[in-house]
PDB file of C-alpha atoms in Angstrom:
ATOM      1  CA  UNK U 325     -42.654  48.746  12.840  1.00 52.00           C
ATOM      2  CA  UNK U 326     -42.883  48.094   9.211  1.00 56.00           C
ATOM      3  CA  UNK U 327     -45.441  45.104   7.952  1.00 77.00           C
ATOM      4  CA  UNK U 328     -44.516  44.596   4.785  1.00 84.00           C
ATOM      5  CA  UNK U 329     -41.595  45.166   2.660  1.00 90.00           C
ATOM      6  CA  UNK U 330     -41.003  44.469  -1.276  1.00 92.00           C
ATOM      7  CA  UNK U 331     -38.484  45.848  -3.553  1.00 95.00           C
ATOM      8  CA  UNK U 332     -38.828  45.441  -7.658  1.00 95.00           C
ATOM      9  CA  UNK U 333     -36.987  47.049 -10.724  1.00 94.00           C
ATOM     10  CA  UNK U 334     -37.978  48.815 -13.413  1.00 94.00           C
ATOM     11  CA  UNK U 335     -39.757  46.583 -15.434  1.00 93.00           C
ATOM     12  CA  UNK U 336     -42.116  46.308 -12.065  1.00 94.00           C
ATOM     13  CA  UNK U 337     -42.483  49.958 -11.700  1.00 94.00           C
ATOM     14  CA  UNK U 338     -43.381  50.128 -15.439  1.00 94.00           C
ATOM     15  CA  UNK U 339     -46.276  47.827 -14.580  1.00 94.00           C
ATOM     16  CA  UNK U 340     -47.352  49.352 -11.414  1.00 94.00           C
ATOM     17  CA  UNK U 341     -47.754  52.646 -13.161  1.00 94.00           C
ATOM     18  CA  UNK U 342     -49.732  51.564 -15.996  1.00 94.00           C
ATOM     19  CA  UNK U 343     -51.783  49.499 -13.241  1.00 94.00           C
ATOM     20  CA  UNK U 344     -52.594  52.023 -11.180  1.00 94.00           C
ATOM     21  CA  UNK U 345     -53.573  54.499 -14.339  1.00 94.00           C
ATOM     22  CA  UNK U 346     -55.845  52.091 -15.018  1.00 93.00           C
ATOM     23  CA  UNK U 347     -57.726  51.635 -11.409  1.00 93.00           C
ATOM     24  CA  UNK U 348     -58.115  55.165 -11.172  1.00 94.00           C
ATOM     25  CA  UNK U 349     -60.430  55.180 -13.882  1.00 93.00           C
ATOM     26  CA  UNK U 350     -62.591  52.694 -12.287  1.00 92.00           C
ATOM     27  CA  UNK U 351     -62.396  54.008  -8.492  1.00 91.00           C
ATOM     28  CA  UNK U 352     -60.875  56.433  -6.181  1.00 92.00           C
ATOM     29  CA  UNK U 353     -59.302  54.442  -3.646  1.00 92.00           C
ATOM     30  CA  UNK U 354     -56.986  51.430  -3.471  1.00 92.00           C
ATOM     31  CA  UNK U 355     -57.196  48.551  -0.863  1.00 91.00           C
ATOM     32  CA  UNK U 356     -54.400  47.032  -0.334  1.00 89.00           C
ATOM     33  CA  UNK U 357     -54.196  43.740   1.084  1.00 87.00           C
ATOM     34  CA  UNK U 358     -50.475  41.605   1.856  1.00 86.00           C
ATOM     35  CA  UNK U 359     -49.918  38.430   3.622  1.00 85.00           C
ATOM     36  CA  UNK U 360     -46.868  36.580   3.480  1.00 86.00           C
ATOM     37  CA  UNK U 361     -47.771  34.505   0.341  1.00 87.00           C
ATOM     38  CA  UNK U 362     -49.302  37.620  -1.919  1.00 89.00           C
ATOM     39  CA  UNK U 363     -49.767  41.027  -2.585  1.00 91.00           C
ATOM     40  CA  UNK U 364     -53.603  41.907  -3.271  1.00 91.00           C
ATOM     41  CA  UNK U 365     -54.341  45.523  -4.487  1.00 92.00           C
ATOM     42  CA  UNK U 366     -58.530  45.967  -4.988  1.00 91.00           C
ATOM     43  CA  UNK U 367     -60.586  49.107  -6.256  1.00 91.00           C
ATOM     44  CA  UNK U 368     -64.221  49.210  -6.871  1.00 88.00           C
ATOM     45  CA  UNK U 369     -66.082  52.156  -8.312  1.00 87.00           C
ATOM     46  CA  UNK U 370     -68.469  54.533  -6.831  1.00 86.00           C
ATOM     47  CA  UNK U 371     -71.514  52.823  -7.853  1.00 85.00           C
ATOM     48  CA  UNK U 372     -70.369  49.409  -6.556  1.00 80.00           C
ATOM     49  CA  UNK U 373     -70.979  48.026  -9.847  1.00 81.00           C
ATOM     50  CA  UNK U 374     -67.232  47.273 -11.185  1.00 83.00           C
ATOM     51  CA  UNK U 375     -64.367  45.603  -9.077  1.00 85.00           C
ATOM     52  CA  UNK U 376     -61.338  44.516  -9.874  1.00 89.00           C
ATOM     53  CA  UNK U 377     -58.440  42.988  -8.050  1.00 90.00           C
ATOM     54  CA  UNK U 378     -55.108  42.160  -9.153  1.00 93.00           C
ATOM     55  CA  UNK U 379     -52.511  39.738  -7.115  1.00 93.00           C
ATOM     56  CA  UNK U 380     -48.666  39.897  -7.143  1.00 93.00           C
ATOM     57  CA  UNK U 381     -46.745  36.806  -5.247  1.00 91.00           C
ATOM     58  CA  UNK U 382     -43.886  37.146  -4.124  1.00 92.00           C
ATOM     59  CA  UNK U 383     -41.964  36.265  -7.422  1.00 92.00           C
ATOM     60  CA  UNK U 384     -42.835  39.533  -8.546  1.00 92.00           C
ATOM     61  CA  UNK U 385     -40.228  41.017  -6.496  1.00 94.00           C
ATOM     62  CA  UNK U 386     -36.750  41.022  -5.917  1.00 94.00           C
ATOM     63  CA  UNK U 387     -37.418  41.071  -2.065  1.00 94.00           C
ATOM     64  CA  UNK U 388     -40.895  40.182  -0.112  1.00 92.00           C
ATOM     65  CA  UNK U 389     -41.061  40.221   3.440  1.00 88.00           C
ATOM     66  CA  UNK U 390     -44.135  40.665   5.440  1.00 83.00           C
ATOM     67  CA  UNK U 391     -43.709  40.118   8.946  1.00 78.00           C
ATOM     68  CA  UNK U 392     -47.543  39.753   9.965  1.00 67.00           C
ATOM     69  CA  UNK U 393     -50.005  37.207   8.618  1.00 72.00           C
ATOM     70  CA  UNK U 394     -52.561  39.915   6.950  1.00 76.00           C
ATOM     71  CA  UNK U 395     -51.731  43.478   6.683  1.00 77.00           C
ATOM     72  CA  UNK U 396     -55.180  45.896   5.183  1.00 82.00           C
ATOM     73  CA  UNK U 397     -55.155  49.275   4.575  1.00 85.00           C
ATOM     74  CA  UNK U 398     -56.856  51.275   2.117  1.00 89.00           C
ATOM     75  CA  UNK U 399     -55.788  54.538   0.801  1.00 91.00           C
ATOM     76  CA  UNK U 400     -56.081  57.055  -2.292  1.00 92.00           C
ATOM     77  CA  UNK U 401     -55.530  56.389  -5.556  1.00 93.00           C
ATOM     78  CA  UNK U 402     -55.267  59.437  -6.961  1.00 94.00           C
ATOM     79  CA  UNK U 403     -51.936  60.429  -5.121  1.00 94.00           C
ATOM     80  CA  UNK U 404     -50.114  56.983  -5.795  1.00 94.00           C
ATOM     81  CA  UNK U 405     -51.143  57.382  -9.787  1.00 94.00           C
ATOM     82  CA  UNK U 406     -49.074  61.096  -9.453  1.00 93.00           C
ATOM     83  CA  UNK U 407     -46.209  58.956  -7.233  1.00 93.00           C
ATOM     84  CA  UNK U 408     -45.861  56.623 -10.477  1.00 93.00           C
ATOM     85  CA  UNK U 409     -46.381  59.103 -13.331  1.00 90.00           C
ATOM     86  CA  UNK U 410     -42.663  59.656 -14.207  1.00 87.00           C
ATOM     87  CA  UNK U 411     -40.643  56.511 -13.862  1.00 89.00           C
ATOM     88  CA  UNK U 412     -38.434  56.964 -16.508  1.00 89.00           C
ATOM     89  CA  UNK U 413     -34.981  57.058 -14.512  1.00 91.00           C
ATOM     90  CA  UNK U 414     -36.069  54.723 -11.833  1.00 93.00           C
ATOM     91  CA  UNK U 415     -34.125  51.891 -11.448  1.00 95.00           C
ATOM     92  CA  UNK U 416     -35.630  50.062  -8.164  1.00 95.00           C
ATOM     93  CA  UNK U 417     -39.018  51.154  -5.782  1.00 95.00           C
ATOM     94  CA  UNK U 418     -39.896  49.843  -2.713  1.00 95.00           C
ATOM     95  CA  UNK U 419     -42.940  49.898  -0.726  1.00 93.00           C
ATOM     96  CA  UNK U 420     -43.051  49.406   2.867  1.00 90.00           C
ATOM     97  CA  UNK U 421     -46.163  49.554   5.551  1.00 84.00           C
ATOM     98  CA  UNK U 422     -45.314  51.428   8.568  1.00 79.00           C
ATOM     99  CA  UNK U 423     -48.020  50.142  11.389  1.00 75.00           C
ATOM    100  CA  UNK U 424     -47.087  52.323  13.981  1.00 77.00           C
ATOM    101  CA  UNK U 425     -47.497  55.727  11.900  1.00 82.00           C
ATOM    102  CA  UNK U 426     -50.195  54.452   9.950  1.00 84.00           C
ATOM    103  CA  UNK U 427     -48.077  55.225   6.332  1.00 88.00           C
ATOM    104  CA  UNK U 428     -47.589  53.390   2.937  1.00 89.00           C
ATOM    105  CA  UNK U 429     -44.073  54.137   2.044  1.00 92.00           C
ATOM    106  CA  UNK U 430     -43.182  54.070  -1.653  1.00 94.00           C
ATOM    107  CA  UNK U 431     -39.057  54.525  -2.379  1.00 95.00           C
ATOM    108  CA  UNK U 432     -37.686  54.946  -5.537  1.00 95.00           C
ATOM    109  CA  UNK U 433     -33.993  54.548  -5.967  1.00 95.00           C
ATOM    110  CA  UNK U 434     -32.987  56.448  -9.382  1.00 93.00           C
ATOM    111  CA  UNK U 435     -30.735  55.475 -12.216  1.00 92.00           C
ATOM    112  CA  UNK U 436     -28.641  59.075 -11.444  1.00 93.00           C
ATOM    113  CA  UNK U 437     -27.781  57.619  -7.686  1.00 92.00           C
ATOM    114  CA  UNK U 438     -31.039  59.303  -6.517  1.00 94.00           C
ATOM    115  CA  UNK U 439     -33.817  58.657  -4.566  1.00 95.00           C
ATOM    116  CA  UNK U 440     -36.976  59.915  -3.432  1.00 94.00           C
ATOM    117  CA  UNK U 441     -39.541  59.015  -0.909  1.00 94.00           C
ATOM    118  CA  UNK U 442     -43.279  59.304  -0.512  1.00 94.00           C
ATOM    119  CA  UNK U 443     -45.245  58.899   2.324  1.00 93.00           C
ATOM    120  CA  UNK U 444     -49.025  58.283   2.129  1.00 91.00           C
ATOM    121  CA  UNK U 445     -51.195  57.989   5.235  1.00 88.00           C
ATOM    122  CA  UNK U 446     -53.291  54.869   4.728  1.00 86.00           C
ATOM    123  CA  UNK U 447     -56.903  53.907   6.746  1.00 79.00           C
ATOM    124  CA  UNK U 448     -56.900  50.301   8.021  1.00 74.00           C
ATOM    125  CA  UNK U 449     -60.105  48.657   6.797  1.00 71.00           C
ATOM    126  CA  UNK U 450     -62.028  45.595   5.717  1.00 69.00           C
ATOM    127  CA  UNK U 451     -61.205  44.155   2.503  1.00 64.00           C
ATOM    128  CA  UNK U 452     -63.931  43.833   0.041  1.00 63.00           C
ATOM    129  CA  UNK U 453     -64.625  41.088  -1.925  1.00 63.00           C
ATOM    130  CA  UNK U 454     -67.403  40.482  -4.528  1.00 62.00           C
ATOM    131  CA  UNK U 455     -69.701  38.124  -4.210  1.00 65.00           C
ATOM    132  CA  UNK U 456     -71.976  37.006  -7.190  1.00 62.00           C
ATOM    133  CA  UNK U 457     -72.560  33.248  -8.369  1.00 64.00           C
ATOM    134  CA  UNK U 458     -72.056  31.771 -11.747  1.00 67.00           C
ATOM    135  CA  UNK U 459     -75.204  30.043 -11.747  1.00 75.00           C
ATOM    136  CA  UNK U 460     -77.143  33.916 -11.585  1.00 71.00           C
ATOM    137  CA  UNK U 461     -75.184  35.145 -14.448  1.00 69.00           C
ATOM    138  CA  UNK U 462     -76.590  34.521 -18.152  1.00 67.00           C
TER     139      UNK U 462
END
């Protein structure tokens, strides 16, 4: 049964890549966090020093459905950086969750009438957030 589906053009992909190019410099894995009103993607480095989380709502895509109220999973970021290196004829992606087989789905549909699919496993997990207080910081 698929959790979440959401399905963007180019433009989106364009942004994804150059997101995800960017987390991977900071940390190795990606949590991934979607409810019905948002799309959360977190990494923190290995030193748990640095976090960073970026949000996508659902205007962001051309379709957003997510058929449970919180869907977590957390899973490498290396291998999604290499799904989103070349985007160049991509003209829509989709990512789905897939609870029973425990796999984020990422589908590109190609400007040529192709498509290909990736399948990453994914580890359900505990979101992290950072705590820290204004009133401790300089």
């Amino acid at each position: 049964m698929s959790t979440l589906e959401a399905e963007a053009g180019y433009e989106q992909a364009k942004i994804w890549s150059s997101l995800f190019k960017a987390l991977v410099k900071l940390g190795s894995e990606l949590f991934i966090e979607a409810n019905q009103d948002q799309l959360v993607m977190r990494t923190l480095n290995a030193a748990r020093s640095a976090f960073v989380t970026t949000k996508f709502d659902p205007s962001h895509f051309e379709k957003f459905q997510s058929n449970s109220e919180t869907s977590r999973c957390k899973v490498f970021l290396k291998p999604v950086v290499a799904v989103f290196k070349n985007i160049n004829l991509v003209q829509k992606f989709k990512i789905h969750f897939d609870s029973d087989k425990s796999i984020f789905g990422i589908d590109f549909l190609c400007k040529d009438g192709s498509s290909k699919s990736f399948q990453l496993k994914y580890e359900n997990c505990d979101i992290l957030q950072a705590v820290y207080s204004k009133e401790d910081c300089p």
